[in-house]
Amino acid sequence: MRWANWAGDERCAPALFSRPESEDELAEAVVRGGASVRAVGSGHSFSDIACTDGHMVSLDRMNRVLGSDGELVEVQAGITLHELGPALAERGLAMENLGDVDAQSLAGSLATGTHGTGVGLRNLSAQVAALRIVTADGSVVTCAEGDEDLDLFRAARVGLGALGIVSTVTLRCQPLYTLRRIDEQRPLTDVLDNLQELADTRERFEFFTFPYSGLCLTRTTERTSAPPSERKTWFRDVLLENAALGAFCRVGRALPPLVPRIDRLVGRLASGGERTDLAHRIYANQRLVHFTEMEYAVPRAAGAEVVRAVLDLIERRRLPILFPLEVRFVAADDAFLSPAHERDSCYIAVHQYRGMEFESYFRGVEAIMDAHGGRPHWGKRHYQSAATLAPRYPEWDRFAAVRDRLDPERRFSNDYVRRVLGA
Ligand SMILES: Cc1cc2nc3c(=O)[nH]c(=O)nc-3n(C[C@H](O)[C@H](O)[C@H](O)COP(=O)(O)OP(=O)(O)OC[C@H]3O[C@@H](n4cnc5c(N)ncnc54)[C@H](O)[C@@H]3O)c2cc1C
């Protein structure tokens, strides 16, 4: 068995691979499992967080909706967001917010603190009302938002796969809604000078900016009572998500000195558009061009300064970066290891095209993030360790105490977990 992530640059060879269909089969797999057991979702993390040479357990067969009670919906944890959206819509329900693709499994998304955008909206894990977790000895523990001792619930919502394997998730949903998404090209300076106001006055606001272009594409996504329409945007459908971007990237990879000119051209072509559809269809974009990524959460007020510093780094070093920076906003939440833990955050993501050198760029970006107390997205590339991360998380020790309780023998560890959480 050989396994690779979506980007194709993190690989491993698990000694054992299981695909249980029920919680009982999952518990048996964990008990059978040998020294290291690692759950895997859709492999959409850019880091080695899911890798193991031990026992890899995929929940892709545990993808059913188990039942619902009003706006509470219980699902098996391996369901993908792509399967979840229509299943909720059939019940007249939707998630409050989602990220920009829907290929991930629900449990995988929760484990890394996956988020969308919106100053008043928290990451996906904040939409969880209860969890069932298969622990190291095969027994099941439960936790829920009303528990007297909330530590397990606050640890397990963003658990990095290090506490056990989540078997079912109860989600707190919302009545199904429609979103209108408007993309507009704007000068970068205007957006950075007015960033707080733009984010504050829109339900969901984000922007993309190509280095060297001085331009950005803002994306505003808000609820509407208008009916869904079929209009599609140039940026989303013709440029970013199809072969055109791939062609630009291939030229830039072959001829790096051309990259600034390519970026300026692509920045100008990203001219905007509008689309209205059911929420889960608006959130989900298709990413056909493969890349690797780093993303950091910094305090909201530092967002514009950090973006300027990253662009300055790229332009000063003439780095051949063919992807835009993506800037989003997420409200504070209380999960112990959420990158937005107790802090309203601005998330800044940087990317590099597959097959191009990224480490010197990402390390340069990380130094900027470090200077602003940045917390890395757990599913994306970073070079932190437990020693550098612990001071950034006020409840680090409480997470560690839950981990000691649930997995004293560290059966759910891998190299990544040992690196970021310690032995
Ligand atoms: C194209 C692309 C777009 C993306 N867009 C966004 C975005 O908009 N916002 C954002 O925040 N992130 C985004 N991501 C990152 C992605 O959401 C996260 O890395 C997410 O964790 C991937 O989910 P997965 O199902 O692929 O999990 P995997 O990558 O397979 O696993 C991630 C972690 O989840 C754990 N895990 C999986 N299942 C379980 C389980 N049942 N119980 C316990 N632990 C489990 C694994 O052990 C591992 O630690 C994007 C990634 C890609 C490739």
Short mmCIF file of C-alpha atoms and ligand atoms in Angstrom, two decimals:
data_model
loop_
_atom_site.label_atom_id
_atom_site.label_comp_id
_atom_site.label_asym_id
_atom_site.label_seq_id
_atom_site.Cartn_x
_atom_site.Cartn_y
_atom_site.Cartn_z
CA MET A 1 0.00 0.00 0.00
CA ARG A 2 1.40 3.37 -1.03
CA TRP A 3 -0.37 6.56 -0.06
CA ALA A 4 0.05 10.16 -1.27
CA ASN A 5 -1.72 13.39 -0.40
CA TRP A 6 -3.68 15.52 -2.92
CA ALA A 7 -0.63 17.63 -3.74
CA GLY A 8 1.33 14.43 -4.40
CA ASP A 9 4.34 15.54 -2.37
CA GLU A 10 3.70 13.75 0.96
CA ARG A 11 3.90 9.98 0.69
CA CYS A 12 4.00 6.97 2.98
CA ALA A 13 3.74 3.20 2.92
CA PRO A 14 1.41 2.03 5.71
CA ALA A 15 2.02 -1.52 6.88
CA LEU A 16 -1.74 -2.02 7.30
CA PHE A 17 -4.72 -0.27 5.71
CA SER A 18 -8.33 -0.62 6.94
CA ARG A 19 -11.66 0.70 5.70
CA PRO A 20 -14.24 -0.02 8.43
CA GLU A 21 -17.93 0.46 7.69
CA SER A 22 -19.24 0.86 11.22
CA GLU A 23 -18.13 2.06 14.63
CA ASP A 24 -17.72 -1.57 15.78
CA GLU A 25 -15.47 -2.36 12.83
CA LEU A 26 -13.53 0.83 13.53
CA ALA A 27 -13.00 -0.19 17.16
CA GLU A 28 -11.79 -3.63 16.03
CA ALA A 29 -9.37 -1.99 13.58
CA VAL A 30 -7.95 0.24 16.30
CA VAL A 31 -7.45 -2.68 18.69
CA ARG A 32 -5.89 -4.83 15.95
CA GLY A 33 -3.81 -1.87 14.90
CA GLY A 34 -0.23 -2.23 16.11
CA ALA A 35 1.88 0.51 17.62
CA SER A 36 0.75 3.41 15.40
CA VAL A 37 -2.81 4.02 14.16
CA ARG A 38 -3.62 7.01 12.00
CA ALA A 39 -7.00 8.04 10.62
CA VAL A 40 -6.98 9.43 7.11
CA GLY A 41 -9.64 11.51 5.41
CA SER A 42 -9.40 12.68 1.80
CA GLY A 43 -5.64 13.34 1.91
CA HIS A 44 -6.20 17.06 1.37
CA SER A 45 -3.63 18.20 3.90
CA PHE A 46 -0.43 19.65 2.53
CA SER A 47 1.65 18.49 5.48
CA ASP A 48 2.56 14.95 6.56
CA ILE A 49 -0.14 15.11 9.26
CA ALA A 50 -1.96 11.99 8.00
CA CYS A 51 1.12 9.91 7.10
CA THR A 52 2.06 6.71 8.87
CA ASP A 53 4.10 3.60 8.23
CA GLY A 54 1.88 1.83 10.76
CA HIS A 55 -1.88 1.28 10.47
CA MET A 56 -3.78 3.75 8.28
CA VAL A 57 -7.54 3.76 8.82
CA SER A 58 -9.71 5.36 6.17
CA LEU A 59 -13.29 6.27 7.07
CA ASP A 60 -14.38 6.64 3.46
CA ARG A 61 -16.97 3.86 3.96
CA MET A 62 -18.32 5.59 7.07
CA ASN A 63 -20.08 8.32 5.15
CA ARG A 64 -23.77 8.06 6.03
CA VAL A 65 -26.19 10.47 7.66
CA LEU A 66 -27.39 8.66 10.79
CA GLY A 67 -30.31 10.86 11.78
CA SER A 68 -31.48 14.34 12.57
CA ASP A 69 -33.40 16.19 15.25
CA GLY A 70 -34.40 19.67 14.13
CA GLU A 71 -31.17 21.45 13.21
CA LEU A 72 -28.96 18.79 14.82
CA VAL A 73 -27.71 16.19 12.34
CA GLU A 74 -25.65 13.13 13.25
CA VAL A 75 -23.32 11.82 10.53
CA GLN A 76 -20.56 9.27 10.25
CA ALA A 77 -17.25 11.10 10.44
CA GLY A 78 -15.89 9.95 7.08
CA ILE A 79 -18.58 11.73 5.06
CA THR A 80 -17.05 14.23 2.64
CA LEU A 81 -18.21 17.83 2.60
CA HIS A 82 -19.23 17.15 -1.00
CA GLU A 83 -21.60 14.39 0.17
CA LEU A 84 -22.72 16.34 3.21
CA GLY A 85 -23.97 19.48 1.39
CA PRO A 86 -26.71 17.78 -0.71
CA ALA A 87 -27.62 15.43 2.17
CA LEU A 88 -28.28 18.42 4.44
CA ALA A 89 -30.07 20.30 1.64
CA GLU A 90 -32.50 17.36 1.27
CA ARG A 91 -33.44 18.00 4.91
CA GLY A 92 -33.72 21.76 4.31
CA LEU A 93 -30.45 22.40 6.16
CA ALA A 94 -26.93 23.71 5.53
CA MET A 95 -23.64 24.33 7.32
CA GLU A 96 -23.18 27.87 8.63
CA ASN A 97 -19.91 28.29 6.75
CA LEU A 98 -17.41 26.20 4.76
CA GLY A 99 -13.96 26.48 3.18
CA ASP A 100 -13.32 26.90 -0.52
CA VAL A 101 -13.35 23.24 -1.60
CA ASP A 102 -15.55 20.36 -0.50
CA ALA A 103 -13.37 17.32 -1.21
CA GLN A 104 -12.32 16.91 2.43
CA SER A 105 -13.86 14.47 4.86
CA LEU A 106 -15.77 16.08 7.71
CA ALA A 107 -13.53 14.56 10.41
CA GLY A 108 -10.36 15.51 8.52
CA SER A 109 -11.60 19.09 8.20
CA LEU A 110 -12.38 19.34 11.90
CA ALA A 111 -9.08 17.78 12.98
CA THR A 112 -7.02 20.58 11.39
CA GLY A 113 -9.28 23.54 12.14
CA THR A 114 -10.44 24.00 8.56
CA HIS A 115 -12.18 27.34 8.06
CA GLY A 116 -13.91 29.58 5.55
CA THR A 117 -14.15 33.35 5.78
CA GLY A 118 -16.30 35.91 7.61
CA VAL A 119 -15.44 38.07 10.64
CA GLY A 120 -18.47 36.77 12.50
CA LEU A 121 -18.03 33.14 11.48
CA ARG A 122 -15.91 30.57 13.29
CA ASN A 123 -14.13 27.57 11.82
CA LEU A 124 -15.99 24.35 10.99
CA SER A 125 -15.23 22.75 14.35
CA ALA A 126 -17.40 25.38 16.05
CA GLN A 127 -20.42 23.91 14.22
CA VAL A 128 -19.99 20.62 16.11
CA ALA A 129 -22.47 19.83 18.87
CA ALA A 130 -21.15 16.37 19.84
CA LEU A 131 -18.54 13.76 18.92
CA ARG A 132 -18.05 10.05 19.42
CA ILE A 133 -14.38 8.98 19.51
CA VAL A 134 -12.87 5.48 19.36
CA THR A 135 -9.91 5.50 21.73
CA ALA A 136 -6.75 3.41 21.98
CA ASP A 137 -8.33 0.40 23.74
CA GLY A 138 -11.28 0.34 21.33
CA SER A 139 -13.73 1.91 23.76
CA VAL A 140 -15.89 4.84 22.68
CA VAL A 141 -15.95 8.16 24.49
CA THR A 142 -18.50 10.87 23.83
CA CYS A 143 -18.37 14.59 24.34
CA ALA A 144 -20.87 17.35 23.71
CA GLU A 145 -21.35 21.10 24.01
CA GLY A 146 -23.39 20.85 27.22
CA ASP A 147 -20.93 18.64 29.14
CA GLU A 148 -20.02 19.62 32.67
CA ASP A 149 -16.34 18.95 31.97
CA LEU A 150 -15.81 20.60 28.60
CA ASP A 151 -12.09 19.86 28.25
CA LEU A 152 -12.56 16.76 26.11
CA PHE A 153 -14.99 18.59 23.80
CA ARG A 154 -12.69 21.61 23.46
CA ALA A 155 -9.68 19.38 22.78
CA ALA A 156 -11.32 16.92 20.41
CA ARG A 157 -12.96 19.40 18.04
CA VAL A 158 -9.51 20.30 16.63
CA GLY A 159 -7.68 17.14 17.66
CA LEU A 160 -5.05 16.62 14.92
CA GLY A 161 -6.01 12.95 14.90
CA ALA A 162 -3.94 12.63 18.08
CA LEU A 163 -6.66 11.71 20.59
CA GLY A 164 -8.42 8.84 18.85
CA ILE A 165 -10.56 8.28 15.77
CA VAL A 166 -13.78 10.26 15.55
CA SER A 167 -16.56 7.91 14.44
CA THR A 168 -19.61 10.19 14.40
CA VAL A 169 -20.19 13.92 14.48
CA THR A 170 -23.36 15.78 15.45
CA LEU A 171 -23.54 19.07 13.61
CA ARG A 172 -25.52 22.14 14.55
CA CYS A 173 -26.90 23.21 11.16
CA GLN A 174 -28.94 26.12 9.84
CA PRO A 175 -31.99 26.35 7.60
CA LEU A 176 -30.90 26.00 3.96
CA TYR A 177 -29.89 29.37 2.48
CA THR A 178 -28.78 30.93 -0.77
CA LEU A 179 -25.59 32.93 -1.24
CA ARG A 180 -24.68 35.62 -3.73
CA ARG A 181 -20.98 35.82 -4.52
CA ILE A 182 -19.54 38.95 -6.10
CA ASP A 183 -15.95 39.10 -7.35
CA GLU A 184 -14.45 42.50 -8.13
CA GLN A 185 -11.04 43.67 -9.26
CA ARG A 186 -9.60 46.49 -7.14
CA PRO A 187 -6.26 48.20 -6.58
CA LEU A 188 -4.40 46.41 -3.81
CA THR A 189 -3.60 49.61 -1.91
CA ASP A 190 -7.31 50.50 -1.68
CA VAL A 191 -8.11 47.10 -0.24
CA LEU A 192 -5.24 47.06 2.26
CA ASP A 193 -5.93 50.64 3.39
CA ASN A 194 -9.58 49.74 4.07
CA LEU A 195 -9.22 46.12 5.05
CA GLN A 196 -10.89 46.24 8.46
CA GLU A 197 -13.90 48.10 7.11
CA LEU A 198 -14.26 45.80 4.09
CA ALA A 199 -14.18 42.75 6.34
CA ASP A 200 -16.47 44.27 8.98
CA THR A 201 -19.21 45.34 6.61
CA ARG A 202 -19.52 42.07 4.68
CA GLU A 203 -20.83 38.73 5.91
CA ARG A 204 -18.01 36.85 4.16
CA PHE A 205 -15.09 38.75 2.69
CA GLU A 206 -11.80 37.52 1.26
CA PHE A 207 -9.35 38.58 -1.39
CA PHE A 208 -6.68 37.16 -3.67
CA THR A 209 -3.67 39.14 -4.83
CA PHE A 210 -1.07 38.13 -7.38
CA PRO A 211 2.44 39.30 -6.46
CA TYR A 212 3.87 42.03 -8.73
CA SER A 213 0.38 42.97 -10.00
CA GLY A 214 -0.67 45.69 -7.55
CA LEU A 215 -4.22 44.36 -8.04
CA CYS A 216 -6.51 42.08 -6.16
CA LEU A 217 -9.74 40.26 -6.63
CA THR A 218 -12.12 40.74 -3.74
CA ARG A 219 -14.80 38.16 -3.07
CA THR A 220 -17.93 39.11 -1.12
CA THR A 221 -20.36 36.32 -0.32
CA GLU A 222 -23.64 37.14 1.41
CA ARG A 223 -27.03 35.61 2.03
CA THR A 224 -29.74 36.59 -0.39
CA SER A 225 -33.41 35.92 -0.95
CA ALA A 226 -32.82 35.99 -4.73
CA PRO A 227 -33.28 32.66 -6.54
CA PRO A 228 -30.22 30.65 -7.64
CA SER A 229 -28.90 31.67 -11.08
CA GLU A 230 -26.56 29.92 -13.47
CA ARG A 231 -24.20 32.83 -14.08
CA LYS A 232 -20.57 31.93 -13.54
CA THR A 233 -17.51 34.06 -12.96
CA TRP A 234 -14.59 34.44 -15.29
CA PHE A 235 -12.10 34.30 -12.43
CA ARG A 236 -13.47 31.14 -10.91
CA ASP A 237 -14.49 29.13 -13.91
CA VAL A 238 -12.24 30.22 -16.71
CA LEU A 239 -9.05 31.25 -15.03
CA LEU A 240 -8.27 30.02 -11.55
CA GLU A 241 -9.94 26.67 -11.85
CA ASN A 242 -9.11 25.39 -15.27
CA ALA A 243 -6.31 24.74 -17.63
CA ALA A 244 -5.50 28.41 -18.23
CA LEU A 245 -3.92 28.73 -14.80
CA GLY A 246 -2.13 25.43 -15.39
CA ALA A 247 -0.74 26.74 -18.69
CA PHE A 248 0.48 29.96 -17.08
CA CYS A 249 2.07 27.92 -14.30
CA ARG A 250 3.84 25.58 -16.69
CA VAL A 251 5.31 28.51 -18.63
CA GLY A 252 6.40 30.20 -15.40
CA ARG A 253 7.97 27.00 -14.08
CA ALA A 254 9.96 26.59 -17.31
CA LEU A 255 10.94 30.29 -17.48
CA PRO A 256 11.01 31.74 -13.93
CA PRO A 257 12.22 35.22 -15.02
CA LEU A 258 8.85 35.60 -16.80
CA VAL A 259 6.85 35.11 -13.61
CA PRO A 260 6.41 38.79 -12.66
CA ARG A 261 5.01 39.50 -16.13
CA ILE A 262 2.74 36.46 -15.98
CA ASP A 263 1.46 37.54 -12.56
CA ARG A 264 0.71 41.05 -13.81
CA LEU A 265 -1.20 39.60 -16.77
CA VAL A 266 -3.17 37.13 -14.67
CA GLY A 267 -3.91 39.84 -12.10
CA ARG A 268 -5.41 42.02 -14.84
CA LEU A 269 -7.42 39.12 -16.33
CA ALA A 270 -9.05 38.38 -13.00
CA SER A 271 -11.84 40.79 -13.70
CA GLY A 272 -14.65 39.57 -11.48
CA GLY A 273 -18.20 38.29 -11.82
CA GLU A 274 -21.28 37.32 -9.87
CA ARG A 275 -23.08 34.12 -8.99
CA THR A 276 -26.06 33.12 -6.85
CA ASP A 277 -26.70 29.56 -5.71
CA LEU A 278 -27.46 27.31 -2.76
CA ALA A 279 -24.81 27.79 -0.08
CA HIS A 280 -22.97 24.47 -0.43
CA ARG A 281 -22.60 24.98 -4.19
CA ILE A 282 -21.19 28.48 -3.79
CA TYR A 283 -18.56 27.41 -1.25
CA ALA A 284 -17.26 24.54 -3.35
CA ASN A 285 -14.64 25.42 -5.95
CA GLN A 286 -12.69 22.95 -8.01
CA ARG A 287 -8.92 23.14 -7.79
CA LEU A 288 -7.55 21.39 -10.86
CA VAL A 289 -4.02 22.77 -10.73
CA HIS A 290 -2.04 21.14 -7.96
CA PHE A 291 0.09 23.19 -5.59
CA THR A 292 1.44 23.21 -2.06
CA GLU A 293 0.45 25.71 0.59
CA MET A 294 1.26 27.38 3.91
CA GLU A 295 -1.38 29.32 5.84
CA TYR A 296 -1.15 31.29 9.08
CA ALA A 297 -3.69 32.91 11.38
CA VAL A 298 -2.51 36.27 12.75
CA PRO A 299 -4.40 38.75 14.93
CA ARG A 300 -6.99 40.45 12.74
CA ALA A 301 -5.53 43.91 13.10
CA ALA A 302 -2.14 42.72 11.76
CA GLY A 303 -3.58 41.39 8.48
CA ALA A 304 -2.73 44.28 6.14
CA GLU A 305 0.77 44.70 7.56
CA VAL A 306 1.52 40.99 7.12
CA VAL A 307 0.23 40.95 3.54
CA ARG A 308 2.44 43.94 2.70
CA ALA A 309 5.46 42.23 4.28
CA VAL A 310 4.91 38.97 2.36
CA LEU A 311 4.51 40.79 -0.97
CA ASP A 312 7.62 42.82 -0.20
CA LEU A 313 9.55 39.60 0.49
CA ILE A 314 8.47 38.15 -2.89
CA GLU A 315 9.19 41.27 -4.87
CA ARG A 316 12.51 42.08 -3.16
CA ARG A 317 13.82 38.57 -3.78
CA ARG A 318 12.15 38.37 -7.23
CA LEU A 319 10.64 35.04 -6.19
CA PRO A 320 8.83 33.12 -8.95
CA ILE A 321 5.43 32.75 -7.26
CA LEU A 322 2.61 31.88 -9.66
CA PHE A 323 -0.27 31.77 -7.18
CA PRO A 324 -2.07 34.61 -5.43
CA LEU A 325 -1.96 35.23 -1.69
CA GLU A 326 -5.37 34.40 -0.25
CA VAL A 327 -6.60 36.45 2.70
CA ARG A 328 -9.58 35.47 4.86
CA PHE A 329 -11.14 36.32 8.24
CA VAL A 330 -12.30 33.98 10.98
CA ALA A 331 -13.97 34.69 14.34
CA ALA A 332 -12.43 33.50 17.59
CA ASP A 333 -13.51 30.15 19.03
CA ASP A 334 -12.73 28.11 22.13
CA ALA A 335 -11.20 24.85 20.79
CA PHE A 336 -7.86 24.47 22.59
CA LEU A 337 -5.77 24.06 19.43
CA SER A 338 -7.83 26.08 16.99
CA PRO A 339 -5.50 28.57 15.27
CA ALA A 340 -8.25 31.14 15.97
CA HIS A 341 -8.37 30.16 19.66
CA GLU A 342 -9.79 33.14 21.59
CA ARG A 343 -8.52 35.47 18.86
CA ASP A 344 -10.33 37.08 15.93
CA SER A 345 -8.00 36.18 13.09
CA CYS A 346 -6.88 37.10 9.63
CA TYR A 347 -5.69 34.02 7.71
CA ILE A 348 -3.03 34.55 5.05
CA ALA A 349 -2.22 31.69 2.69
CA VAL A 350 0.74 31.39 0.32
CA HIS A 351 1.13 28.77 -2.38
CA GLN A 352 3.67 27.37 -4.80
CA TYR A 353 3.03 25.45 -8.01
CA ARG A 354 3.77 21.72 -7.95
CA GLY A 355 7.38 20.92 -8.80
CA MET A 356 8.75 24.36 -7.91
CA GLU A 357 10.99 25.13 -4.95
CA PHE A 358 8.90 26.40 -2.04
CA GLU A 359 10.92 25.98 1.15
CA SER A 360 12.98 29.18 1.04
CA TYR A 361 9.79 31.17 0.28
CA PHE A 362 7.74 29.46 2.98
CA ARG A 363 10.51 29.88 5.57
CA GLY A 364 10.71 33.58 4.73
CA VAL A 365 6.94 33.89 5.11
CA GLU A 366 7.04 31.95 8.37
CA ALA A 367 9.55 34.42 9.84
CA ILE A 368 7.04 37.22 9.14
CA MET A 369 4.24 35.19 10.72
CA ASP A 370 6.41 34.43 13.77
CA ALA A 371 6.95 38.15 14.28
CA HIS A 372 3.16 38.59 14.48
CA GLY A 373 2.37 35.65 16.78
CA GLY A 374 1.09 33.62 13.83
CA ARG A 375 -0.43 30.19 14.37
CA PRO A 376 -0.11 27.74 11.46
CA HIS A 377 -3.00 25.88 9.84
CA TRP A 378 -2.44 22.30 11.05
CA GLY A 379 -3.14 20.80 7.63
CA LYS A 380 -0.75 23.05 5.72
CA ARG A 381 3.01 23.31 5.55
CA HIS A 382 4.94 24.89 8.41
CA TYR A 383 8.24 24.38 10.19
CA GLN A 384 7.14 24.77 13.82
CA SER A 385 7.75 22.40 16.72
CA ALA A 386 6.08 21.83 20.08
CA ALA A 387 8.62 24.22 21.63
CA THR A 388 7.70 27.09 19.30
CA LEU A 389 3.96 26.36 19.29
CA ALA A 390 3.23 25.88 22.99
CA PRO A 391 3.66 29.59 23.90
CA ARG A 392 1.14 30.55 21.18
CA TYR A 393 -1.68 28.47 22.66
CA PRO A 394 -2.87 29.55 26.14
CA GLU A 395 -4.60 26.19 26.71
CA TRP A 396 -1.74 24.02 25.44
CA ASP A 397 -1.39 22.15 28.73
CA ARG A 398 -5.11 21.37 28.91
CA PHE A 399 -4.95 19.79 25.46
CA ALA A 400 -1.88 17.81 26.59
CA ALA A 401 -3.75 16.59 29.68
CA VAL A 402 -6.62 15.28 27.53
CA ARG A 403 -4.09 13.59 25.24
CA ASP A 404 -2.41 11.93 28.24
CA ARG A 405 -5.80 10.70 29.41
CA LEU A 406 -7.02 9.36 26.05
CA ASP A 407 -3.81 8.13 24.47
CA PRO A 408 -1.16 7.57 27.17
CA GLU A 409 0.74 5.13 24.95
CA ARG A 410 0.69 7.52 21.97
CA ARG A 411 -0.85 4.99 19.60
CA PHE A 412 -2.33 7.82 17.51
CA SER A 413 1.01 9.57 16.97
CA ASN A 414 3.09 9.90 13.84
CA ASP A 415 6.18 11.97 12.99
CA TYR A 416 4.07 15.10 12.49
CA VAL A 417 2.26 14.75 15.82
CA ARG A 418 5.51 14.09 17.70
CA ARG A 419 7.03 17.16 16.07
CA VAL A 420 4.18 19.57 16.83
CA LEU A 421 2.80 18.18 20.10
CA GLY A 422 5.92 16.56 21.53
CA ALA A 423 6.36 12.95 22.56
C1 LIG B 1 -7.32 22.23 -2.74
C2 LIG B 1 -7.42 22.41 -1.24
C3 LIG B 1 -8.22 23.42 -0.74
C4 LIG B 1 -8.30 23.63 0.64
N1 LIG B 1 -9.10 24.64 1.12
C5 LIG B 1 -9.15 24.89 2.45
C6 LIG B 1 -9.94 25.96 2.98
O1 LIG B 1 -10.66 26.65 2.26
N2 LIG B 1 -9.88 26.18 4.32
C7 LIG B 1 -9.08 25.45 5.16
O2 LIG B 1 -9.04 25.72 6.35
N3 LIG B 1 -8.36 24.40 4.69
C8 LIG B 1 -8.37 24.12 3.36
N4 LIG B 1 -7.64 23.05 2.90
C9 LIG B 1 -6.96 22.19 3.88
C10 LIG B 1 -7.88 21.03 4.29
O3 LIG B 1 -9.18 21.46 4.59
C11 LIG B 1 -7.34 20.34 5.54
O4 LIG B 1 -6.02 19.97 5.40
C12 LIG B 1 -8.21 19.14 5.95
O5 LIG B 1 -7.72 18.63 7.15
C13 LIG B 1 -8.19 18.03 4.91
O6 LIG B 1 -9.19 17.08 5.21
P1 LIG B 1 -9.00 15.55 4.80
O7 LIG B 1 -10.30 14.88 4.95
O8 LIG B 1 -8.35 15.48 3.48
O9 LIG B 1 -8.03 15.06 5.95
P2 LIG B 1 -6.58 14.40 5.85
O10 LIG B 1 -5.67 15.38 5.22
O11 LIG B 1 -6.67 13.07 5.26
O12 LIG B 1 -6.23 14.28 7.40
C14 LIG B 1 -6.06 15.45 8.16
C15 LIG B 1 -6.03 15.10 9.64
O13 LIG B 1 -7.33 14.65 10.03
C16 LIG B 1 -7.18 13.47 10.81
N5 LIG B 1 -8.39 12.69 10.68
C17 LIG B 1 -9.01 12.29 9.55
N6 LIG B 1 -10.10 11.58 9.85
C18 LIG B 1 -10.16 11.51 11.20
C19 LIG B 1 -11.05 10.89 12.12
N7 LIG B 1 -12.11 10.20 11.72
N8 LIG B 1 -10.80 11.04 13.44
C20 LIG B 1 -9.74 11.74 13.88
N9 LIG B 1 -8.86 12.34 13.05
C21 LIG B 1 -9.09 12.24 11.73
C22 LIG B 1 -5.97 12.79 10.23
O14 LIG B 1 -5.42 11.86 11.15
C23 LIG B 1 -5.06 13.99 10.01
O15 LIG B 1 -4.48 14.32 11.23
C24 LIG B 1 -7.56 22.81 1.53
C25 LIG B 1 -6.76 21.77 1.01
C26 LIG B 1 -6.70 21.57 -0.36
C27 LIG B 1 -5.84 20.47 -0.91
#
